[in-house]
XYZ file of C-alpha atoms in Angstrom:
314
model
C 77.385 33.503 85.519
C 73.818 32.882 83.988
C 74.061 31.839 80.115
C 71.410 33.940 78.422
C 68.562 32.460 76.911
C 68.658 33.933 73.473
C 65.666 34.169 71.438
C 63.784 36.615 69.426
C 60.630 38.626 70.688
C 57.538 36.693 69.953
C 56.095 37.583 66.689
C 59.656 38.917 65.346
C 62.085 36.593 63.247
C 65.555 37.152 61.577
C 66.235 36.789 57.995
C 69.282 34.927 57.453
C 71.389 35.651 53.940
C 69.687 33.137 51.825
C 66.064 34.458 52.814
C 67.194 38.150 52.514
C 68.528 37.801 49.124
C 65.219 36.487 47.856
C 63.604 39.320 49.712
C 65.633 41.999 48.116
C 65.224 40.618 44.666
C 61.585 40.949 45.247
C 61.784 44.150 46.455
C 63.654 45.496 43.591
C 61.409 44.003 41.219
C 58.435 45.807 42.970
C 60.398 49.138 43.040
C 61.200 48.875 39.266
C 57.480 48.385 38.292
C 56.286 51.037 40.589
C 58.656 53.487 39.000
C 57.492 52.504 35.680
C 54.018 53.360 36.528
C 55.284 57.103 37.816
C 55.376 56.322 41.268
C 57.791 58.137 43.701
C 59.655 56.704 46.619
C 58.704 57.995 50.045
C 59.765 56.853 53.517
C 57.815 58.047 56.598
C 58.832 57.571 60.429
C 58.091 54.530 62.467
C 57.089 56.841 65.316
C 54.252 58.593 65.412
C 52.097 60.530 67.758
C 49.449 58.520 69.300
C 46.689 60.896 68.531
C 47.723 60.593 64.627
C 47.750 56.887 64.861
C 44.574 56.725 66.868
C 42.608 59.422 64.689
C 39.010 58.929 63.817
C 40.320 59.140 60.310
C 42.793 56.219 60.646
C 42.414 52.527 60.917
C 39.018 52.492 63.192
C 38.285 50.727 66.438
C 39.717 47.286 65.488
C 43.340 48.374 64.762
C 43.369 50.338 67.827
C 43.680 47.319 70.007
C 46.878 46.349 68.270
C 48.753 49.660 68.556
C 51.985 49.561 70.476
C 52.165 52.578 72.399
C 55.070 54.279 74.484
C 56.319 57.434 75.869
C 59.534 59.201 75.691
C 61.536 61.508 78.022
C 59.140 64.401 77.482
C 56.314 62.154 78.283
C 54.952 62.677 74.786
C 52.491 59.938 73.880
C 54.010 58.015 70.986
C 52.968 54.949 68.870
C 54.793 52.591 66.311
C 53.008 52.848 62.848
C 50.768 49.757 62.327
C 50.266 50.782 58.686
C 51.994 53.101 55.992
C 48.679 54.500 54.916
C 47.932 57.261 57.789
C 51.731 58.069 57.868
C 51.440 59.060 54.333
C 47.887 60.599 54.481
C 50.183 62.896 57.290
C 52.489 63.633 54.558
C 49.996 64.694 52.060
C 48.616 67.103 54.993
C 51.551 68.726 55.837
C 52.705 69.440 52.471
C 50.083 71.254 50.217
C 52.725 72.244 47.766
C 52.984 68.939 46.394
C 51.697 69.002 42.878
C 48.627 66.703 42.082
C 47.827 63.812 41.127
C 50.888 62.448 43.227
C 51.967 59.048 43.151
C 53.898 57.204 46.149
C 55.506 53.929 47.104
C 56.981 52.867 50.516
C 58.325 49.851 51.605
C 59.021 49.509 55.161
C 58.275 47.915 58.657
C 54.990 48.118 60.581
C 54.043 46.768 64.307
C 50.735 45.258 65.445
C 50.498 43.753 68.618
C 47.781 41.172 67.491
C 47.431 37.410 67.526
C 50.317 35.378 66.112
C 49.538 32.889 63.374
C 50.840 31.470 59.990
C 51.852 34.452 57.845
C 50.998 37.150 60.596
C 53.555 38.563 62.527
C 53.747 41.682 65.033
C 56.683 43.157 63.161
C 56.521 42.759 59.394
C 57.109 44.596 55.883
C 54.328 46.265 54.224
C 54.394 47.842 50.876
C 52.223 50.514 49.842
C 51.575 52.235 46.482
C 48.816 55.055 47.017
C 47.558 57.715 44.433
C 46.473 61.324 45.457
C 44.342 63.788 43.499
C 42.559 61.490 40.915
C 38.682 61.557 41.500
C 37.913 58.986 38.940
C 38.229 55.304 38.856
C 41.154 55.346 36.668
C 43.231 55.209 39.944
C 41.979 52.051 41.065
C 42.075 50.432 37.572
C 45.734 51.638 37.196
C 46.838 50.151 40.551
C 45.290 46.867 39.674
C 47.063 46.755 36.195
C 50.351 47.735 38.051
C 49.725 44.920 40.590
C 49.115 42.372 37.756
C 52.082 43.379 36.023
C 54.460 43.350 39.017
C 53.225 39.893 39.995
C 53.693 38.762 36.622
C 57.320 39.901 36.551
C 57.641 37.563 39.863
C 55.780 34.658 37.879
C 53.042 34.776 40.392
C 49.459 34.201 38.908
C 47.111 36.174 41.041
C 43.523 37.191 40.921
C 41.975 40.456 42.434
C 38.767 40.528 43.925
C 36.941 44.051 44.167
C 33.868 45.455 45.633
C 32.768 48.901 46.973
C 32.432 49.829 50.630
C 29.434 52.435 49.640
C 27.370 49.263 48.268
C 27.432 47.679 51.430
C 26.784 50.346 53.747
C 23.962 51.695 51.743
C 22.367 48.169 51.195
C 22.869 48.011 54.994
C 21.149 51.291 55.662
C 18.221 50.087 53.254
C 17.781 46.939 55.256
C 17.272 49.035 58.320
C 20.490 48.354 60.276
C 21.271 51.154 62.623
C 23.877 53.567 61.678
C 26.063 52.643 64.616
C 26.243 49.176 63.875
C 26.711 49.559 60.240
C 30.697 49.187 60.317
C 30.292 46.052 62.770
C 27.673 44.391 60.530
C 30.351 45.063 57.380
C 33.039 43.351 59.392
C 30.933 40.218 59.869
C 29.899 39.840 56.100
C 33.492 40.242 55.293
C 34.037 36.743 56.887
C 31.720 35.196 54.183
C 34.389 33.104 53.110
C 35.938 31.996 56.189
C 33.137 30.973 58.362
C 29.872 28.872 57.849
C 26.645 30.837 57.341
C 25.141 29.566 60.619
C 27.915 31.077 62.690
C 27.834 34.236 60.590
C 24.291 34.739 61.209
C 24.563 33.942 64.832
C 26.940 36.578 64.821
C 24.528 39.109 63.154
C 21.709 38.085 66.071
C 24.299 39.060 68.418
C 24.416 42.557 67.098
C 20.681 42.808 68.334
C 19.121 43.506 64.763
C 15.695 43.172 63.884
C 14.284 39.738 62.592
C 13.127 41.345 59.664
C 16.902 43.083 59.167
C 18.377 39.703 59.616
C 16.206 38.171 56.846
C 16.810 40.435 54.500
C 20.529 40.106 54.977
C 20.352 36.197 54.866
C 18.374 36.790 51.472
C 21.212 39.081 50.130
C 23.731 36.137 51.266
C 21.995 33.523 49.395
C 21.300 35.551 46.253
C 24.847 35.187 44.868
C 24.542 38.790 43.729
C 26.519 40.333 40.736
C 26.856 43.864 40.069
C 23.444 44.079 38.209
C 21.919 42.926 41.523
C 22.248 46.307 43.161
C 20.791 48.241 40.124
C 17.171 47.673 41.428
C 18.544 49.464 44.622
C 19.801 52.281 43.092
C 16.966 54.932 43.540
C 16.595 53.616 47.124
C 19.790 54.796 48.303
C 22.217 57.584 47.845
C 25.167 55.351 48.656
C 23.972 52.359 46.746
C 23.622 54.363 43.641
C 27.268 56.259 44.172
C 28.789 52.568 44.691
C 27.117 50.950 41.835
C 28.202 54.208 39.447
C 31.511 53.645 40.610
C 31.958 50.025 40.146
C 30.338 50.319 36.766
C 33.130 52.901 35.984
C 35.793 50.591 37.390
C 34.425 47.502 35.489
C 34.692 49.603 32.326
C 38.390 50.884 32.694
C 39.360 46.977 33.616
C 37.767 45.708 30.529
C 39.545 48.330 28.311
C 42.762 47.598 29.937
C 42.432 43.965 29.218
C 42.772 42.859 32.732
C 38.761 41.845 33.217
C 39.484 38.252 33.573
C 42.087 38.662 36.418
C 39.612 40.877 38.264
C 36.547 39.671 39.770
C 33.620 41.425 41.850
C 32.977 39.831 45.232
C 29.698 41.539 46.813
C 30.637 40.381 50.181
C 34.346 41.693 50.529
C 34.770 44.655 53.132
C 38.056 45.074 54.077
C 38.779 45.529 57.811
C 39.699 48.717 58.208
C 36.698 51.690 58.710
C 39.254 54.053 56.640
C 37.842 52.823 53.273
C 35.272 54.855 51.711
C 34.741 53.585 48.424
C 36.365 50.785 46.126
C 38.125 48.201 47.757
C 40.163 44.969 46.548
C 42.375 42.236 47.584
C 44.696 39.808 45.963
C 44.761 36.081 45.895
C 46.713 33.515 44.370
C 45.266 31.853 41.459
C 46.297 28.346 42.191
C 44.908 28.941 46.013
C 48.402 27.492 47.389
C 47.637 30.316 50.427
C 43.876 30.643 51.015
C 44.079 34.093 52.558
C 44.749 37.319 50.712
C 48.206 38.264 50.160
C 47.298 41.883 49.598
C 44.733 44.551 49.569
C 43.703 48.213 49.531
C 41.000 50.670 48.535
C 39.904 54.276 48.392
C 40.145 56.574 51.465
C 38.923 60.054 50.497
C 38.083 61.275 54.121
C 41.279 60.566 55.935
C 43.566 63.455 54.339
C 40.861 65.750 54.450
C 39.882 64.828 57.953
C 43.443 65.338 59.229
C 43.917 68.511 57.751
C 40.260 69.736 58.747
C 38.787 69.848 55.204
C 35.991 68.126 53.652
C 38.112 68.169 50.801
C 38.211 64.674 48.755
C 41.593 63.567 47.959
């Protein structure tokens, strides 16, 4: 009888008791903090219809490459969830009786059939906190304060970088980037701190942008722009105007809440998923022990409305 070669599926791992005790202590600390801020627990299914996970209101073309798909005995097309956001948007769409604003947290397994590298697996635990029903930037500010509070309880000093997708999209419109290529260009700009400028500009040229557009983007990259940089473009483009006003509002909240020193503006931050429509942010360790972000999020006003066939913002 041949001995079975026991091994985990590539991109998955076991957590032995010593590791799992630490993980559960972290989880309890996070959950206690979330509940202090009025967030309620929620659990959504790991299995979803492929149509939901591949919706145009979901993660976008990049994430679709990493979806695990399968069929059941009834030959229905199913998919494992790749994040907790779209399943949550589905819950809001299915339950119109929920009173607003609604705050929820969920911690659960998600799956992505993507490349494996340090800190990136194919089965991993995601922690989400979402707020629905608040139009102002107070929602983002509260989530940032809550995040800082949670990490302080874990004795971890962290920094939040923030931006607004409307600023980038509006600026690229003003620079005459074709509408169909704006998301692709935004994803390239998001690599600003990961690759050198020569490589970045080469990727932009591969998008077949006009030389004048590439020159304008290059000037933007070299301008070291602050929030006030965008003020001169406010009257040139409606998206820039909206993004600028939202950023100023967010910044005011952060100053009043005394977390301004832990939250810094990054004009090149874009986040990978196309779902984001406004403010976005990523979390980094202050000591730089881990170079990549350790968390992130943003506003996705169109997802829930899109799922229920409404233009209403959530």
